Every structure is written in structure tokens, then in C-alpha cells.
Tab-separated table of C-alpha atoms (C1' of nucleotides) in Angstrom:
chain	number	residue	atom	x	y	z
A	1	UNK	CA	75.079	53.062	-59.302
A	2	UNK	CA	74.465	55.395	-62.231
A	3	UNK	CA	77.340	56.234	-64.888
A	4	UNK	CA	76.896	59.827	-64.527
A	5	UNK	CA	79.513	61.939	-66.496
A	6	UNK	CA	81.752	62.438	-63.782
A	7	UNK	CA	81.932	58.713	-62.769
A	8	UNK	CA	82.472	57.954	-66.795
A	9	UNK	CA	85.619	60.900	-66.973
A	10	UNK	CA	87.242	58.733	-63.781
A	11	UNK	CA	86.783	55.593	-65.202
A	12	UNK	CA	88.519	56.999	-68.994
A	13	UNK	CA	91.240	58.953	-66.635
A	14	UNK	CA	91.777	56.029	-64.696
A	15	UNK	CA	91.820	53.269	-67.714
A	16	UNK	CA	93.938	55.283	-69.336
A	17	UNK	CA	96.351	55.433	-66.244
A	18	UNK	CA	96.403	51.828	-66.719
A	19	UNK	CA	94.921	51.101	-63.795
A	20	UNK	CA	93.213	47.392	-63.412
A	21	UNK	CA	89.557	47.399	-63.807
A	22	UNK	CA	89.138	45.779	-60.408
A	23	UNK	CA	91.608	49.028	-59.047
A	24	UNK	CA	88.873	51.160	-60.893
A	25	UNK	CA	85.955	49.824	-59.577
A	26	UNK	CA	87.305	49.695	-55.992
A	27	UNK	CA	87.802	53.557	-56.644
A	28	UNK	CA	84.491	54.580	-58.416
A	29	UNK	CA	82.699	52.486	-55.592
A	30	UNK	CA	79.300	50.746	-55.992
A	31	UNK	CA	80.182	48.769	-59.042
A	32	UNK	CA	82.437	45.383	-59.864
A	33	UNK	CA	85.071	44.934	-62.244
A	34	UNK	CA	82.882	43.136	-64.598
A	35	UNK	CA	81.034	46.386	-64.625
A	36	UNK	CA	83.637	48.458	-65.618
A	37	UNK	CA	85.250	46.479	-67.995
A	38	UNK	CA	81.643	45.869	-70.127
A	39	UNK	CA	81.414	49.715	-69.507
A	40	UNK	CA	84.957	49.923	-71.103
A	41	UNK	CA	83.974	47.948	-74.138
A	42	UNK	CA	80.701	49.834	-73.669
A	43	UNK	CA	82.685	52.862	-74.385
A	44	UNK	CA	84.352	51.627	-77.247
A	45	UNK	CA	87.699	52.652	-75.049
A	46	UNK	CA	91.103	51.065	-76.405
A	47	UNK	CA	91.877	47.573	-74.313
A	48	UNK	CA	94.742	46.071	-73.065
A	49	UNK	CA	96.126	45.343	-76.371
A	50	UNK	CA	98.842	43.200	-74.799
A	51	UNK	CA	100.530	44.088	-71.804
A	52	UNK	CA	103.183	41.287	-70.015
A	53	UNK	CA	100.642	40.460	-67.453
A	54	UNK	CA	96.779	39.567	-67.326
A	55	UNK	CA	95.976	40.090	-70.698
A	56	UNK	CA	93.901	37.505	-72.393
A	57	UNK	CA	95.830	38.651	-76.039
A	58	UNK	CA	92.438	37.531	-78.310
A	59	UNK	CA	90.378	35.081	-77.882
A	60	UNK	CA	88.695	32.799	-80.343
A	61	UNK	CA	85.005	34.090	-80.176
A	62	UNK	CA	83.324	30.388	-79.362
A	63	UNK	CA	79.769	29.796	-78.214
A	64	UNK	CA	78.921	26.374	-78.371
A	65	UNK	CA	75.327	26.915	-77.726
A	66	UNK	CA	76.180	27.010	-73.173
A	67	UNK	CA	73.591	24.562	-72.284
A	68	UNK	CA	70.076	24.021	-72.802
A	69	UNK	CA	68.208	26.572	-70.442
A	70	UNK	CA	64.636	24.826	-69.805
A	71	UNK	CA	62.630	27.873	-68.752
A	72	UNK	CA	62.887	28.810	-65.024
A	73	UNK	CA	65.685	26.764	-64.197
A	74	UNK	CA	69.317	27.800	-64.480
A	75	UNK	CA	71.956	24.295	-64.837
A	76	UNK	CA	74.481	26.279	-63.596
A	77	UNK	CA	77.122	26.586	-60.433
A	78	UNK	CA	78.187	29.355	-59.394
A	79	UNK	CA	81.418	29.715	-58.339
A	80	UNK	CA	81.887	33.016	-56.243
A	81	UNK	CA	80.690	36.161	-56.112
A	82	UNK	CA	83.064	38.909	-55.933
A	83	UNK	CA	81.672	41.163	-53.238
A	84	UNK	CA	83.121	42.765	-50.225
A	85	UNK	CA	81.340	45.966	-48.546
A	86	UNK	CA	84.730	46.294	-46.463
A	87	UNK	CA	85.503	45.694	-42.882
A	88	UNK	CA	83.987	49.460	-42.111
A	89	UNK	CA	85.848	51.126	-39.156
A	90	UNK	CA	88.164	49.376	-38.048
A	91	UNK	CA	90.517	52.367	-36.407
A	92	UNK	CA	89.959	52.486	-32.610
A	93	UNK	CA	91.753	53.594	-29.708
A	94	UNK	CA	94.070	50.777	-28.746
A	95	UNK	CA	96.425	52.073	-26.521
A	96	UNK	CA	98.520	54.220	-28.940
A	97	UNK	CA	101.755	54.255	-26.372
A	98	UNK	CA	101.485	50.035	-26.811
A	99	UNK	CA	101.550	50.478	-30.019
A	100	UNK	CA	104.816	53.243	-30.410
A	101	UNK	CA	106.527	51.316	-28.353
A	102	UNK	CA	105.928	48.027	-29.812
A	103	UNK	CA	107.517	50.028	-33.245
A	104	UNK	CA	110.117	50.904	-31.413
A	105	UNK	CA	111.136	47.434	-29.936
A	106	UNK	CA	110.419	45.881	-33.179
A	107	UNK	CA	112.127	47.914	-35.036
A	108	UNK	CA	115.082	47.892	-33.190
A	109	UNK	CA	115.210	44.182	-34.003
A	110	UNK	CA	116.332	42.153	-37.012
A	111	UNK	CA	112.840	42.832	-39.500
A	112	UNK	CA	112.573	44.028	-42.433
A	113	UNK	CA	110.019	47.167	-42.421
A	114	UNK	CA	107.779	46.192	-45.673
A	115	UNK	CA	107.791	48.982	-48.540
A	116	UNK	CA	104.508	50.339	-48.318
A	117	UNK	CA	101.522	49.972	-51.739
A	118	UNK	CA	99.703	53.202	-49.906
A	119	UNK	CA	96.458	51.548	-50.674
A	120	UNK	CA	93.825	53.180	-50.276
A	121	UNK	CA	90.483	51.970	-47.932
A	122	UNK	CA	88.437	50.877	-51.252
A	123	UNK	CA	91.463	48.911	-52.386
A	124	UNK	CA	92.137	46.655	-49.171
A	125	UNK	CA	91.548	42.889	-50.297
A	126	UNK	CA	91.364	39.735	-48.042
A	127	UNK	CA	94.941	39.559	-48.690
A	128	UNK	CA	96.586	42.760	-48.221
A	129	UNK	CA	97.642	44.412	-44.852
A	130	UNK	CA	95.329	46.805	-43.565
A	131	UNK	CA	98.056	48.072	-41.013
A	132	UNK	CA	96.686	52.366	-41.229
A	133	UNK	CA	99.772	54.528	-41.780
A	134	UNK	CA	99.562	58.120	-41.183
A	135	UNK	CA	96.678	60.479	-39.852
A	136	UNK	CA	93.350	59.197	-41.203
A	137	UNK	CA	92.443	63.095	-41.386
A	138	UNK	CA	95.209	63.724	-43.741
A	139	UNK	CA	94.938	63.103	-47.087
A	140	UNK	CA	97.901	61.362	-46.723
A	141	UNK	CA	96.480	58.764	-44.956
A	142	UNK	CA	96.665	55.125	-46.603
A	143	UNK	CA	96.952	51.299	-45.967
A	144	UNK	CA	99.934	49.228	-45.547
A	145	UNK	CA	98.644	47.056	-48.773
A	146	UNK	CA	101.524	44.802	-48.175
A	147	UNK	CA	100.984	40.421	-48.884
A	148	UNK	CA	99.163	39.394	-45.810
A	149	UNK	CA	99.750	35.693	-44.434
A	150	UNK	CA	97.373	33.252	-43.719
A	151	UNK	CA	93.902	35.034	-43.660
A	152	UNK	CA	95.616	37.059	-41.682
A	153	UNK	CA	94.694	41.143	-41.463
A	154	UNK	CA	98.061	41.934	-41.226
A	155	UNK	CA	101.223	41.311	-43.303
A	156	UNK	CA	104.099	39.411	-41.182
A	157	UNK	CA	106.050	42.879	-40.315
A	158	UNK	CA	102.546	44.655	-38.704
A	159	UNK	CA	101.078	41.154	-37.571
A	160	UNK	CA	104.042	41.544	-34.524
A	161	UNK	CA	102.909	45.132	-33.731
A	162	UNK	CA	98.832	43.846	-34.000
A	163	UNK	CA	99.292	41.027	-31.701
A	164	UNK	CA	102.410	41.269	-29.016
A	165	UNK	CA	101.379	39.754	-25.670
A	166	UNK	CA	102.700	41.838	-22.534
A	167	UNK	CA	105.396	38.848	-22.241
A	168	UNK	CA	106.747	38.946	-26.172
A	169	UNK	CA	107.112	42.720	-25.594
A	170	UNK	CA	109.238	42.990	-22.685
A	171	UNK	CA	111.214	40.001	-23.905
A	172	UNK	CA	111.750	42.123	-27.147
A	173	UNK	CA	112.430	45.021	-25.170
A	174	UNK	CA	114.557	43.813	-23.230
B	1	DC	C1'	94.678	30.112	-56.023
B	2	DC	C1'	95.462	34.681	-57.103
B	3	DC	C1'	94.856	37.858	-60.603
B	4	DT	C1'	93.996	40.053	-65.469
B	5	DG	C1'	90.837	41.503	-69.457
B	6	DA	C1'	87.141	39.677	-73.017
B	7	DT	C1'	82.780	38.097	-74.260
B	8	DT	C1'	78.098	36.721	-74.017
B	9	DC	C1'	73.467	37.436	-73.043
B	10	DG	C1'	69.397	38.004	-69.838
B	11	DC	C1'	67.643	41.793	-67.869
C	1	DG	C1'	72.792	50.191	-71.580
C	2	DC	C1'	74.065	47.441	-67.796
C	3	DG	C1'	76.753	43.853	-65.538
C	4	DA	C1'	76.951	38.815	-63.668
C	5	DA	C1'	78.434	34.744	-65.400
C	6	DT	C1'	81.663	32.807	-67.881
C	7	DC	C1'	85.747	32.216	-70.393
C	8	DA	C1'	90.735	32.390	-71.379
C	9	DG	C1'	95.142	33.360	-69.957
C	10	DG	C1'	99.451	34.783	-66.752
DNA sequence: CCCTGATTCGC
DNA sequence: GCGAATCAGG
């Protein structure tokens, strides 16, 4: 991806919104957060001077000459890529009356309905809930974004609407 | 382990 | 100039 003008003005606008570089990249699209941050620094744009959380406060520049590098042959493991094209569509028909009445009986039980992040597609992680709220034509349109358990898509309050066999929803009807 | 920003350096 | 790899910290 190129840093054309406009993609530079988001990336200042959102920086300066405090945003997280990883929250920026997921929103420009196309690049990491190691991309924006060097472009940050790139830019000569103010850091993080020293916010409560996730801010490396200065660091002693050290460089003890890495490690040999023998032409052609990198000594080095790498520990994990951070790279996710996103689960693409995942919205389908799936019964939507199931679904409004599964609300209904769960929510007529004893659990807690999760505050919302309203994250957006780009944002989703492994870990958040990618329960869709509102009309995916309408702008406001967004992801649940709540802690998901255990690998799972869903956080614990959606995971009951996602998967409710016919049994567990009469019995929760009932 | 998850995340954050910071820095280095090969490209 | 770019950004992955790496580092340092919460």
C-alpha cells in the first residue's frame, strides 16, 4: 500500500485521536502496526510520551552488534507474524426468527447483556466477539468487540444465541 | 499471553 | 522511504 496524502492525513487524525497504532492500521487497511508506527517516527509525529498503559517510557538505545549474519543465511526464529486478512463474510441467513427468539429467551434469563466496543469489521481480533449488531447497510452497523472465550467467535453472552440446540431453547423457553 | 510503542536495519 | 524483526515494557 502507498502512503498517499489522504492515507497520511488519517493516520495524523487518527494518532492524534490517540488511537493505537495497531487500531490505525486495522483502519487504513493493507498495512501492520509496525508500519505505521515507523511511518509515525517517519513523520517526525509526537509519540506516546508516557501514557499509563503500553508505553515503553525510553529506552536505552543498545545494539550489541545482533549476531553475526554469514551472507545468505539468517540465525534467526521467528516468532509470529502478525497477519490476518479477516474471516470475510461471515453474515448469512440463519434463520433470523431462531435467532430473535433465542434473544428473547435469553434475555429473559439471568445474563448479563455485554456493553458493546462497536468495533468495527477491520478491528475484529481472534479474541473479540464478532456477534454483528445492527443493519450491515447502515452505517451504524458494528461488531460486538466484546472478550471472547476460548478461541471462541463469540463472547460468553452471544456464544448462547450462536449455538442453542432445539432442546437448550425450549428448556430456556420454557 | 495479550497488548503497547520504539528502534534498528535490510531492502 | 518503507516496514518486519526485534526489543522493552504494562
Amino acid at each position: 500500500m502507498n502512503w498517499t496524502d489522504e492515507r497520511v492525513e488519517k493516520l495524523k487524525r487518527l494518532w492524534a485521536e490517540g488511537l493505537s497504532a495497531s487500531q490505525i492500521a486495522a483502519q487504513l487497511g493493507g498495512v501492520s502496526r509496525n508500519a505505521v508506527i515507523g511511518k509515525v517516527h517517519r513523520l517526525n509525529l509526537p509519540g506516546r510520551a508516557k501514557s499509563g498503559g503500553g508505553t515503553a517510557p525510553a529506552r536505552t538505545p543498545k545494539r550489541p552488534a545482533p549476531a553475526p549474519r554469514p551472507s545468505g543465511f539468517a540465525a534467526r526464529i521467528p516468532t509470529r507474524a502478525n497477519a490476518r486478512p479477516a474471516g470475510g463474510a461471515m453474515l448469512k441467513e440463519e434463520g433470523q426468527t431462531d435467532v430473535v427468539e433465542a434473544v428473547r429467551a435469553v434475555t429473559s434469563s439471568n445474563v448479563v447483556i455485554p456493553i458493546s466496543r462497536r468495533l468495527g469489521l477491520t478491528e475484529l481480533t481472534e479474541r473479540t466477539c464478532k456477534w454483528p449488531i445492527g443493519d450491515p447497510m447502515s452505517d451504524e452497523f458494528h461488531f460486538c468487540g466484546c472478550e471472547s472465550l476460548d478461541s471462541s467467535p463469540y463472547c460468553s453472552y452471544h456464544a448462547k444465541l450462536a449455538y442453542q440446540p432445539v432442546s437448550e431453547r425450549r428448556k430456556a423457553e420454557r
